[in-house]
Every structure is written in C-alpha cells, then in structure tokens.
mmCIF file of C-alpha atoms in Angstrom:
data_model
loop_
_atom_site.group_PDB
_atom_site.id
_atom_site.type_symbol
_atom_site.label_atom_id
_atom_site.label_comp_id
_atom_site.label_asym_id
_atom_site.label_seq_id
_atom_site.Cartn_x
_atom_site.Cartn_y
_atom_site.Cartn_z
ATOM 1 C CA MET A 381 127.963 101.602 122.125
ATOM 2 C CA THR A 382 124.460 102.722 121.192
ATOM 3 C CA THR A 383 124.128 104.785 118.037
ATOM 4 C CA ALA A 384 122.521 108.185 118.673
ATOM 5 C CA ILE A 385 119.670 109.027 116.344
ATOM 6 C CA GLN A 386 119.335 112.736 115.602
ATOM 7 C CA GLN A 387 115.788 114.063 115.628
ATOM 8 C CA PRO A 388 114.538 117.236 113.963
ATOM 9 C CA ALA A 389 114.086 120.009 116.532
ATOM 10 C CA ASP A 390 110.305 120.159 116.309
ATOM 11 C CA ARG A 391 109.982 116.397 116.763
ATOM 12 C CA ALA A 392 112.510 116.243 119.616
ATOM 13 C CA GLU A 393 110.278 118.553 121.693
ATOM 14 C CA ASP A 394 107.315 116.162 121.638
ATOM 15 C CA PRO A 395 107.728 113.008 119.541
ATOM 16 C CA TYR A 396 104.460 111.679 120.986
ATOM 17 C CA ARG A 397 102.364 114.439 119.417
ATOM 18 C CA LYS A 398 100.567 113.306 116.273
ATOM 19 C CA PRO A 399 101.405 115.618 113.356
ATOM 20 C CA VAL A 400 98.608 117.565 111.726
ATOM 21 C CA ARG A 401 99.603 116.571 108.219
ATOM 22 C CA GLY A 402 97.659 113.594 106.904
ATOM 23 C CA ARG A 403 95.473 113.377 110.013
ATOM 24 C CA ILE A 404 92.195 112.905 108.096
ATOM 25 C CA LYS A 405 91.572 109.276 107.092
ATOM 26 C CA CYS A 406 87.990 109.531 105.852
ATOM 27 C CA VAL A 407 85.843 112.287 104.334
ATOM 28 C CA VAL A 408 82.089 111.909 104.823
ATOM 29 C CA TRP A 409 79.987 113.707 102.226
ATOM 30 C CA ASP A 410 76.488 115.081 102.227
ATOM 31 C CA LEU A 411 74.804 114.668 98.823
ATOM 32 C CA ASP A 412 72.216 117.397 98.055
ATOM 33 C CA ASN A 413 73.892 120.697 97.172
ATOM 34 C CA THR A 414 77.212 119.242 98.286
ATOM 35 C CA LEU A 415 78.288 116.302 96.140
ATOM 36 C CA TRP A 416 75.831 117.407 93.499
ATOM 37 C CA ASP A 417 73.898 120.583 92.728
ATOM 38 C CA GLY A 418 70.210 120.310 93.513
ATOM 39 C CA VAL A 419 67.947 118.299 95.829
ATOM 40 C CA LEU A 420 67.483 114.785 94.489
ATOM 41 C CA LEU A 421 63.964 114.145 95.769
ATOM 42 C CA GLU A 422 62.720 117.581 94.648
ATOM 43 C CA ASP A 423 64.622 118.298 91.441
ATOM 44 C CA GLY A 424 64.834 114.761 90.098
ATOM 45 C CA ASP A 425 67.765 115.551 87.845
ATOM 46 C CA VAL A 426 70.882 116.684 89.677
ATOM 47 C CA THR A 427 74.403 117.340 88.379
ATOM 48 C CA LEU A 428 77.755 116.842 90.023
ATOM 49 C CA ARG A 429 79.289 119.959 91.482
ATOM 50 C CA PRO A 430 82.303 121.180 89.501
ATOM 51 C CA GLY A 431 85.568 119.795 90.824
ATOM 52 C CA VAL A 432 84.025 117.252 93.215
ATOM 53 C CA VAL A 433 85.091 114.174 91.257
ATOM 54 C CA GLU A 434 88.635 115.518 91.015
ATOM 55 C CA HIS A 435 88.743 115.914 94.811
ATOM 56 C CA LEU A 436 87.335 112.425 95.333
ATOM 57 C CA ARG A 437 89.874 110.752 93.082
ATOM 58 C CA ARG A 438 92.816 112.841 94.270
ATOM 59 C CA LEU A 439 92.172 112.022 97.916
ATOM 60 C CA ASP A 440 91.428 108.373 97.105
ATOM 61 C CA ALA A 441 94.788 108.031 95.350
ATOM 62 C CA MET A 442 96.478 109.336 98.507
ATOM 63 C CA GLY A 443 94.730 106.751 100.681
ATOM 64 C CA VAL A 444 91.968 108.952 102.101
ATOM 65 C CA LEU A 445 88.664 107.087 102.286
ATOM 66 C CA HIS A 446 85.210 108.460 101.420
ATOM 67 C CA SER A 447 81.742 107.797 102.769
ATOM 68 C CA VAL A 448 78.287 109.410 102.723
ATOM 69 C CA ALA A 449 75.967 110.767 105.425
ATOM 70 C CA SER A 450 72.833 112.070 103.730
ATOM 71 C CA LYS A 451 69.200 112.637 104.666
ATOM 72 C CA ASN A 452 67.681 111.119 101.579
ATOM 73 C CA ASP A 453 65.880 108.108 100.215
ATOM 74 C CA HIS A 454 68.470 105.341 100.302
ATOM 75 C CA ASP A 455 67.574 103.486 97.103
ATOM 76 C CA THR A 456 67.101 106.666 95.048
ATOM 77 C CA ALA A 457 70.403 108.154 96.214
ATOM 78 C CA MET A 458 72.359 104.940 95.645
ATOM 79 C CA ALA A 459 70.879 104.627 92.155
ATOM 80 C CA LYS A 460 72.051 108.160 91.380
ATOM 81 C CA LEU A 461 75.563 107.409 92.673
ATOM 82 C CA ARG A 462 75.667 104.324 90.430
ATOM 83 C CA GLU A 463 74.440 106.363 87.473
ATOM 84 C CA LEU A 464 77.220 108.886 88.110
ATOM 85 C CA GLY A 465 79.826 106.084 88.311
ATOM 86 C CA LEU A 466 80.701 106.923 91.920
ATOM 87 C CA GLU A 467 79.146 104.142 93.991
ATOM 88 C CA GLU A 468 82.437 102.274 94.449
ATOM 89 C CA MET A 469 84.146 105.380 95.833
ATOM 90 C CA PHE A 470 82.091 105.354 99.046
ATOM 91 C CA LEU A 471 82.460 102.877 101.900
ATOM 92 C CA CYS A 472 79.614 102.205 104.336
ATOM 93 C CA PRO A 473 77.301 104.986 103.069
ATOM 94 C CA ARG A 474 74.617 106.026 105.544
ATOM 95 C CA ILE A 475 71.576 107.366 103.719
ATOM 96 C CA GLY A 476 68.344 107.809 105.667
ATOM 97 C CA TRP A 477 66.752 110.235 108.089
ATOM 98 C CA SER A 478 68.798 109.914 111.281
ATOM 99 C CA ALA A 479 71.147 112.586 112.608
ATOM 100 C CA LYS A 480 74.301 112.834 110.535
ATOM 101 C CA SER A 481 76.456 112.645 113.651
ATOM 102 C CA GLU A 482 74.950 109.197 114.289
ATOM 103 C CA SER A 483 75.773 108.250 110.713
ATOM 104 C CA VAL A 484 79.413 109.269 111.215
ATOM 105 C CA LYS A 485 79.574 107.234 114.440
ATOM 106 C CA GLU A 486 78.287 104.180 112.576
ATOM 107 C CA ILE A 487 80.751 104.662 109.721
ATOM 108 C CA ALA A 488 83.634 105.062 112.181
ATOM 109 C CA ALA A 489 82.612 101.852 113.957
ATOM 110 C CA ARG A 490 82.378 99.893 110.691
ATOM 111 C CA LEU A 491 85.777 101.142 109.510
ATOM 112 C CA ASN A 492 87.329 100.829 112.982
ATOM 113 C CA LEU A 493 88.603 104.413 112.902
ATOM 114 C CA GLY A 494 88.507 107.128 115.533
ATOM 115 C CA VAL A 495 86.059 109.962 114.834
ATOM 116 C CA ASP A 496 88.915 112.463 115.136
ATOM 117 C CA ALA A 497 90.199 111.059 111.826
ATOM 118 C CA PHE A 498 87.005 112.120 110.018
ATOM 119 C CA ALA A 499 86.016 115.207 108.062
ATOM 120 C CA PHE A 500 82.382 116.036 107.269
ATOM 121 C CA VAL A 501 81.323 118.112 104.246
ATOM 122 C CA ASP A 502 77.849 119.697 104.157
ATOM 123 C CA ASP A 503 76.187 122.794 102.723
ATOM 124 C CA GLN A 504 73.867 123.475 105.684
ATOM 125 C CA GLU A 505 75.010 125.373 108.767
ATOM 126 C CA PHE A 506 72.489 123.447 110.882
ATOM 127 C CA GLU A 507 74.083 120.101 109.979
ATOM 128 C CA LEU A 508 77.584 121.433 110.584
ATOM 129 C CA ALA A 509 76.498 122.812 113.963
ATOM 130 C CA GLU A 510 74.834 119.511 114.905
ATOM 131 C CA MET A 511 78.063 117.699 114.073
ATOM 132 C CA GLU A 512 80.094 120.171 116.137
ATOM 133 C CA PHE A 513 77.771 119.697 119.131
ATOM 134 C CA SER A 514 77.615 115.887 118.945
ATOM 135 C CA LEU A 515 81.092 115.029 117.604
ATOM 136 C CA PRO A 516 83.390 118.029 118.125
ATOM 137 C CA GLU A 517 86.417 115.903 117.135
ATOM 138 C CA VAL A 518 85.189 115.710 113.540
ATOM 139 C CA THR A 519 86.628 118.306 111.148
ATOM 140 C CA ARG A 520 83.748 120.242 109.573
ATOM 141 C CA ILE A 521 83.828 121.756 106.087
ATOM 142 C CA ASN A 522 81.226 123.955 104.467
ATOM 143 C CA ALA A 523 80.604 122.731 100.916
ATOM 144 C CA ALA A 524 81.109 126.274 99.651
ATOM 145 C CA ASP A 525 84.729 126.112 100.839
ATOM 146 C CA LEU A 526 85.728 122.610 99.785
ATOM 147 C CA ASP A 527 88.030 123.767 96.968
ATOM 148 C CA THR A 528 90.322 125.361 99.551
ATOM 149 C CA GLU A 529 89.608 123.275 102.649
ATOM 150 C CA LEU A 530 90.304 119.910 101.037
ATOM 151 C CA LEU A 531 93.792 121.118 100.139
ATOM 152 C CA ARG A 532 94.782 121.665 103.765
ATOM 153 C CA ASP A 533 97.648 119.693 105.280
ATOM 154 C CA GLU A 534 95.248 117.510 107.283
ATOM 155 C CA PHE A 535 94.201 115.897 103.994
ATOM 156 C CA ARG A 536 97.698 115.537 102.527
ATOM 157 C CA PRO A 537 99.884 112.739 103.898
ATOM 158 C CA ARG A 538 103.577 113.417 103.785
ATOM 159 C CA PHE A 539 104.099 110.258 101.745
ATOM 160 C CA VAL A 540 101.841 108.369 99.380
ATOM 161 C CA SER A 541 102.950 104.793 99.925
ATOM 162 C CA ASP A 542 102.361 101.831 97.634
ATOM 163 C CA GLU A 543 99.441 100.882 99.849
ATOM 164 C CA SER A 544 97.777 104.288 99.705
ATOM 165 C CA ALA A 545 96.196 103.843 96.286
ATOM 166 C CA HIS A 546 94.841 100.426 97.354
ATOM 167 C CA ARG A 547 93.552 101.449 100.786
ATOM 168 C CA ARG A 548 89.921 101.659 99.702
ATOM 169 C CA GLU A 549 90.031 98.114 98.324
ATOM 170 C CA MET A 550 91.746 96.854 101.485
ATOM 171 C CA TYR A 551 88.932 98.304 103.563
ATOM 172 C CA ARG A 552 86.365 96.881 101.175
ATOM 173 C CA SER A 553 87.960 93.443 101.631
ATOM 174 C CA GLN A 554 87.764 93.935 105.377
ATOM 175 C CA LEU A 555 84.072 94.761 105.159
ATOM 176 C CA ALA A 556 83.589 91.566 103.136
ATOM 177 C CA ARG A 557 85.384 89.595 105.850
ATOM 178 C CA ASP A 558 83.138 91.161 108.482
ATOM 179 C CA GLU A 559 80.082 90.241 106.440
ATOM 180 C CA VAL A 560 81.180 86.615 106.143
ATOM 181 C CA GLU A 561 82.033 86.501 109.850
ATOM 182 C CA SER A 562 78.599 87.816 110.846
ATOM 183 C CA GLY A 563 76.996 84.842 109.093
ATOM 184 C CA PHE A 564 79.530 82.233 110.238
ATOM 185 C CA THR A 565 77.994 79.586 112.480
ATOM 186 C CA GLY A 566 81.136 78.095 114.024
ATOM 187 C CA THR A 567 83.401 79.366 116.793
ATOM 188 C CA SER A 568 85.573 82.453 116.481
ATOM 189 C CA GLU A 569 88.691 80.282 116.193
ATOM 190 C CA GLU A 570 87.065 78.187 113.463
ATOM 191 C CA PHE A 571 86.291 81.351 111.527
ATOM 192 C CA LEU A 572 89.856 82.599 111.872
ATOM 193 C CA ALA A 573 91.129 79.216 110.706
ATOM 194 C CA SER A 574 88.901 79.470 107.628
ATOM 195 C CA LEU A 575 90.661 82.672 106.550
ATOM 196 C CA GLY A 576 93.979 80.994 105.742
ATOM 197 C CA MET A 577 96.052 83.797 107.268
ATOM 198 C CA ALA A 578 99.773 84.189 106.576
ATOM 199 C CA PHE A 579 101.809 86.520 108.808
ATOM 200 C CA THR A 580 105.199 87.642 107.480
ATOM 201 C CA ILE A 581 107.943 89.344 109.530
ATOM 202 C CA ALA A 582 110.996 90.876 107.866
ATOM 203 C CA PRO A 583 113.644 93.525 108.482
ATOM 204 C CA ALA A 584 112.451 96.902 107.212
ATOM 205 C CA ALA A 585 113.752 97.806 103.752
ATOM 206 C CA ARG A 586 114.007 101.377 102.496
ATOM 207 C CA GLU A 587 110.899 100.891 100.376
ATOM 208 C CA ASP A 588 108.962 100.048 103.570
ATOM 209 C CA LEU A 589 109.747 103.310 105.328
ATOM 210 C CA GLN A 590 107.013 105.492 103.872
ATOM 211 C CA ARG A 591 104.405 103.010 105.069
ATOM 212 C CA ALA A 592 106.289 102.623 108.381
ATOM 213 C CA GLU A 593 106.132 106.367 109.045
ATOM 214 C CA GLU A 594 102.463 106.312 108.085
ATOM 215 C CA LEU A 595 101.796 103.517 110.589
ATOM 216 C CA THR A 596 103.317 105.506 113.454
ATOM 217 C CA ILE A 597 101.069 108.449 112.563
ATOM 218 C CA ARG A 598 97.830 106.601 111.817
ATOM 219 C CA THR A 599 97.879 103.892 114.511
ATOM 220 C CA ASN A 600 96.404 104.748 117.911
ATOM 221 C CA GLN A 601 94.669 101.819 119.608
ATOM 222 C CA LEU A 602 97.448 99.270 119.073
ATOM 223 C CA ASN A 603 100.426 101.602 119.504
ATOM 224 C CA ALA A 604 102.462 100.890 122.636
ATOM 225 C CA THR A 605 103.895 104.400 122.987
ATOM 226 C CA GLY A 606 101.897 106.675 120.684
ATOM 227 C CA ARG A 607 105.175 108.063 119.415
ATOM 228 C CA THR A 608 105.601 109.095 115.779
ATOM 229 C CA TYR A 609 108.769 108.594 113.724
ATOM 230 C CA SER A 610 109.783 110.362 110.541
ATOM 231 C CA TYR A 611 111.076 108.648 107.422
ATOM 232 C CA ASP A 612 114.610 109.932 108.133
ATOM 233 C CA GLU A 613 114.528 108.701 111.740
ATOM 234 C CA LEU A 614 113.358 105.277 110.645
ATOM 235 C CA ASP A 615 115.994 105.114 107.914
ATOM 236 C CA ALA A 616 118.744 105.886 110.442
ATOM 237 C CA LEU A 617 117.382 103.286 112.853
ATOM 238 C CA ARG A 618 117.116 100.723 110.052
ATOM 239 C CA GLU A 619 120.824 101.113 109.323
ATOM 240 C CA SER A 620 121.930 101.255 112.965
ATOM 241 C CA PRO A 621 123.784 98.099 114.106
ATOM 242 C CA ASP A 622 122.382 98.674 117.591
ATOM 243 C CA HIS A 623 118.745 98.572 116.485
ATOM 244 C CA LEU A 624 116.361 96.127 114.886
ATOM 245 C CA LEU A 625 113.477 97.529 112.841
ATOM 246 C CA LEU A 626 110.939 94.934 111.706
ATOM 247 C CA VAL A 627 107.792 95.159 109.607
ATOM 248 C CA ALA A 628 104.915 92.681 109.529
ATOM 249 C CA GLU A 629 102.467 91.910 106.743
ATOM 250 C CA LEU A 630 99.257 89.881 106.774
ATOM 251 C CA THR A 631 97.324 88.178 103.965
ATOM 252 C CA ASP A 632 94.334 85.846 103.858
ATOM 253 C CA ARG A 633 91.987 84.354 101.286
ATOM 254 C CA PHE A 634 90.316 87.731 100.767
ATOM 255 C CA GLY A 635 93.615 89.423 99.897
ATOM 256 C CA SER A 636 96.311 91.469 101.594
ATOM 257 C CA TYR A 637 95.900 93.621 104.685
ATOM 258 C CA GLY A 638 99.165 95.287 103.680
ATOM 259 C CA LYS A 639 101.971 96.089 106.094
ATOM 260 C CA ILE A 640 100.218 96.124 109.428
ATOM 261 C CA GLY A 641 102.934 95.900 112.101
ATOM 262 C CA LEU A 642 106.115 97.663 113.120
ATOM 263 C CA ALA A 643 108.631 97.027 115.899
ATOM 264 C CA LEU A 644 111.788 98.830 116.968
ATOM 265 C CA VAL A 645 114.269 97.143 119.315
ATOM 266 C CA GLU A 646 117.373 98.697 120.824
ATOM 267 C CA LYS A 647 119.822 95.863 121.363
ATOM 268 C CA GLY A 648 121.508 96.556 124.711
ATOM 269 C CA ASP A 649 123.353 94.476 127.271
ATOM 270 C CA PRO A 650 122.039 92.692 129.297
ATOM 271 C CA ASP A 651 118.560 93.663 128.045
ATOM 272 C CA TRP A 652 117.076 94.492 124.695
ATOM 273 C CA ARG A 653 114.646 97.444 124.851
ATOM 274 C CA LEU A 654 111.474 97.379 122.788
ATOM 275 C CA ARG A 655 111.126 101.066 121.950
ATOM 276 C CA MET A 656 108.101 100.763 119.693
ATOM 277 C CA LEU A 657 105.487 98.135 118.953
ATOM 278 C CA LEU A 658 102.360 98.808 116.942
ATOM 279 C CA MET A 659 99.789 96.974 114.894
ATOM 280 C CA SER A 660 97.257 98.417 112.494
ATOM 281 C CA CYS A 661 93.721 98.548 113.861
ATOM 282 C CA ARG A 662 92.644 96.651 110.721
ATOM 283 C CA VAL A 663 93.840 93.409 112.339
ATOM 284 C CA MET A 664 92.498 94.004 115.849
ATOM 285 C CA SER A 665 89.889 91.253 115.528
ATOM 286 C CA ARG A 666 92.155 88.741 113.788
ATOM 287 C CA GLY A 667 93.904 87.374 116.859
ATOM 288 C CA VAL A 668 97.387 88.188 115.545
ATOM 289 C CA GLY A 669 98.278 91.079 117.855
ATOM 290 C CA SER A 670 100.761 88.999 119.835
ATOM 291 C CA VAL A 671 102.496 87.276 116.889
ATOM 292 C CA LEU A 672 105.122 89.991 116.351
ATOM 293 C CA LEU A 673 105.662 90.365 120.096
ATOM 294 C CA GLY A 674 106.162 86.617 120.526
ATOM 295 C CA HIS A 675 108.736 86.634 117.725
ATOM 296 C CA LEU A 676 110.697 89.411 119.450
ATOM 297 C CA MET A 677 110.628 87.541 122.742
ATOM 298 C CA ARG A 678 112.049 84.430 121.066
ATOM 299 C CA LEU A 679 114.758 86.508 119.357
ATOM 300 C CA ALA A 680 115.862 88.051 122.659
ATOM 301 C CA ARG A 681 115.909 84.680 124.408
ATOM 302 C CA THR A 682 117.978 83.140 121.606
ATOM 303 C CA ALA A 683 120.445 86.062 121.869
ATOM 304 C CA GLY A 684 120.787 85.471 125.615
ATOM 305 C CA ALA A 685 119.306 88.867 126.420
ATOM 306 C CA GLY A 686 116.409 90.018 128.549
ATOM 307 C CA LEU A 687 113.628 92.107 127.013
ATOM 308 C CA THR A 688 112.044 95.254 128.378
ATOM 309 C CA ALA A 689 109.457 97.425 126.652
ATOM 310 C CA ASP A 690 108.416 101.068 126.727
ATOM 311 C CA PHE A 691 104.724 101.702 127.209
ATOM 312 C CA VAL A 692 102.990 105.084 127.327
ATOM 313 C CA GLU A 693 99.374 105.237 128.456
ATOM 314 C CA THR A 694 97.705 107.385 125.805
ATOM 315 C CA GLY A 695 94.086 106.781 126.795
ATOM 316 C CA ARG A 696 93.432 104.870 123.582
ATOM 317 C CA ASN A 697 95.929 102.014 123.675
ATOM 318 C CA ARG A 698 94.510 99.878 126.463
ATOM 319 C CA MET A 699 94.354 96.922 124.070
ATOM 320 C CA MET A 700 98.131 97.010 123.591
ATOM 321 C CA GLN A 701 98.607 97.106 127.369
ATOM 322 C CA ILE A 702 96.473 93.962 127.619
ATOM 323 C CA THR A 703 98.544 92.334 124.850
ATOM 324 C CA TYR A 704 101.713 92.895 126.871
ATOM 325 C CA ALA A 705 100.099 91.538 130.037
ATOM 326 C CA PHE A 706 98.914 88.344 128.327
ATOM 327 C CA ALA A 707 102.422 87.862 126.920
ATOM 328 C CA GLY A 708 103.866 87.842 130.459
ATOM 329 C CA PHE A 709 105.224 91.401 130.714
ATOM 330 C CA ARG A 710 105.106 93.071 134.123
ATOM 331 C CA GLU A 711 105.603 96.671 135.180
ATOM 332 C CA VAL A 712 109.060 97.380 136.632
ATOM 333 C CA SER A 713 109.096 101.194 136.713
ATOM 334 C CA ARG A 714 106.785 104.126 136.107
ATOM 335 C CA GLU A 715 107.041 107.876 135.674
ATOM 336 C CA GLY A 716 103.576 109.337 135.267
ATOM 337 C CA ASP A 717 101.966 107.719 132.226
ATOM 338 C CA ARG A 718 105.282 106.289 130.990
ATOM 339 C CA VAL A 719 105.941 102.725 132.014
ATOM 340 C CA VAL A 720 108.757 100.215 131.555
ATOM 341 C CA LEU A 721 107.693 96.584 131.312
ATOM 342 C CA ALA A 722 109.846 93.455 131.567
ATOM 343 C CA ALA A 723 109.194 90.158 129.817
ATOM 344 C CA ASP A 724 109.169 86.690 131.299
ATOM 345 C CA LEU A 725 110.989 84.950 128.456
ATOM 346 C CA ASP A 726 110.064 81.536 129.835
ATOM 347 C CA ARG A 727 106.497 82.319 128.708
ATOM 348 C CA THR A 728 107.060 82.961 125.013
ATOM 349 C CA GLN A 729 104.012 82.146 122.921
ATOM 350 C CA ASP A 730 103.938 80.536 119.507
ATOM 351 C CA ALA A 731 101.742 81.945 116.759
ATOM 352 C CA PRO A 732 98.155 80.645 116.853
ATOM 353 C CA ASP A 733 97.535 77.436 114.911
ATOM 354 C CA TYR A 734 95.307 79.300 112.448
ATOM 355 C CA VAL A 735 98.185 81.586 111.341
ATOM 356 C CA ARG A 736 101.090 80.523 109.156
ATOM 357 C CA LEU A 737 104.169 82.480 110.265
ATOM 358 C CA GLU A 738 106.980 83.261 107.834
ATOM 359 C CA VAL A 739 110.133 84.995 109.090
ATOM 360 C CA ARG A 740 112.417 86.458 106.457
ATOM 361 C CA PRO A 741 116.106 87.149 107.121
#
C-alpha cells in the first residue's frame, strides 16, 4: 500500500508553481549614488551609503549572490571596492559603458542563472526603465527604497541551509574552474578527468532537507517536473517505506559543489515511479547529469521492478528531457505537457570513467 503524503492546501492547488519567497538569487548593484554616495569620477572621494554593507552581508549569509553593473571606469571603481573591503563580495562585476541590461545578461550567463532570479538596484529612473524594457523579468529596485525592498520575501529564503553561507565561494570556485577550462588545450573529456570528481549518492537525512527543499525551488533547467516540495513533504517522503529519497553531492580538486542532486522514487509493483529528478545547474557542464539516473535504473533492475518517470515540459528543462532520452527512456503516455516515460533497463549506463562514484547505504 502506498503511503499518502498530505500537502498544505496552497501547495496542493499548484505544486508546480515556484514560490515567491527566496526567488532572488543575485542582486546586481549600481555604484554611484547607490552603493556609495557621490559620483566616483567627479567627486573623487565617495562614502558608502548607510546600511548598504549590512544588506550585503545579510543577504550573502543567506546565500544570495551580489554583482555590479556600473557605468564607470573599471580600474578606478575596482580600486575603490578594494579600498572599501568589498571586492570579494561581488562576482563577475561588469563595469564599463555598455547598457546595464547587457551587463546583467553577461553576469547571468557567467553564473548560469536565469535572469528572472536577478534583482537590479539603481538610483536613476532611466536605468531602471532601460532594464524594464530590455529584461522585464529582472526585479528592479530604486536605491532610495532599498531599506524596505531588500527585506521583501523574494530576498528571504525559507531556510538558510549549511550551504547558503558558502554559496558565494562555491560560485567563485566554479568561475575558477571555468577559467582553467577556457585555457585547457586537451579534449573536454581530458579536462573533466583532470578535475578528479567524486559523486556521492546517499539516502536523504533530516539535515539534508533544507537544502533539498531549496533545490526544488531554485532548480529550473535540470528539473524533470518543475515541482516544488516543502521541508515537511520531503520529511514525510523520507520516512515513507514506499518511497526512496536520495541526495547527490559532487566534489573535485577545486572544492565542493555541495548537494547538487535530488531524486524521489515511489516504489510500486510492478514498476517504480520516478516522481522527481533534478540536478543543480552548477554541474550542467560537468557530464554528471546521468549519474544519479543510472544509479536509479540499476536499483530498479536489481529489485526486479520496471522504472517509469514523470516529466513535465516547463519550457526550460529541455536538457533534462534529453538526459532521459539518452538514458533509454521513451514516452508511453501524455496529457498536455505532462508525460510519463519508461526506461529500458537493459541500457543502464555506468558513471563516466572520469567520475568516482560512491554510494552510501
């Protein structure tokens, strides 16, 4: 008998809708009369705006990233940020004379985040209007209102996981990997082999659930259904004898990527049903997207069960659909954008040679 999992009423109506809370993953700051009072190239000496550093550090501790889009002289502005002790707070700063919407696009591409996860802070109505016209998905904040706007629910994740306070450094490590890769002269597989990657799969523990909920909310491109799960739902599923909830973690010679994968299986008869499969976008280019899926296929085959999988076409998760297809899944039913796939368990794939797989009981 399958254990029924009770959902809160608001989530039961549309569990595929991303919650507003914690939606913003990166705040992009203007500098003149926004981060600091004054115009750097005109006034020479500028001072930080009251309360700005507190906002920067508070959001950083919750896992919200920061960057810069400023029309300024790059070297002068970066020197001032160093002088103020803030250079390390900002990832991929864009300081020059191009449109700030273009700067945000470039930052989003470097961080591999959707622009709808960005907020932009500026003191000039023209710049805010240009952002609205070019990138309407970006949340816009007038610098005069930041003391209230930055306290909105969009900037406050429900949970601050162990990884939240280290997110900036994880992204900085990823940027370092990208830099090394851009100068690597061998093949893509040779580069991946040089990373010394270790992929760990384990049953979810209670201490994993805050990060697990966060993954369902934050992950879009490599999320098979787009559905979100609350901490309480995940805790009930974790303890259900009819379900298997697994988390995956990845490390390499640059450090840890953190917990980057999540899978939920409903163990039925004759088929297991893969209700959720997602991987953090941070590992999209690491060739490990199919490792967790291959493990689940081997588990089902060993248990003598078939394996089907839910897939919901969200418009952003085409890469996950391709992952299923390469793993030998085929479509067996469809209702609108909701699809059921079935696995060919004679085609299970081992982890790539450049990844060391560890499975914990």
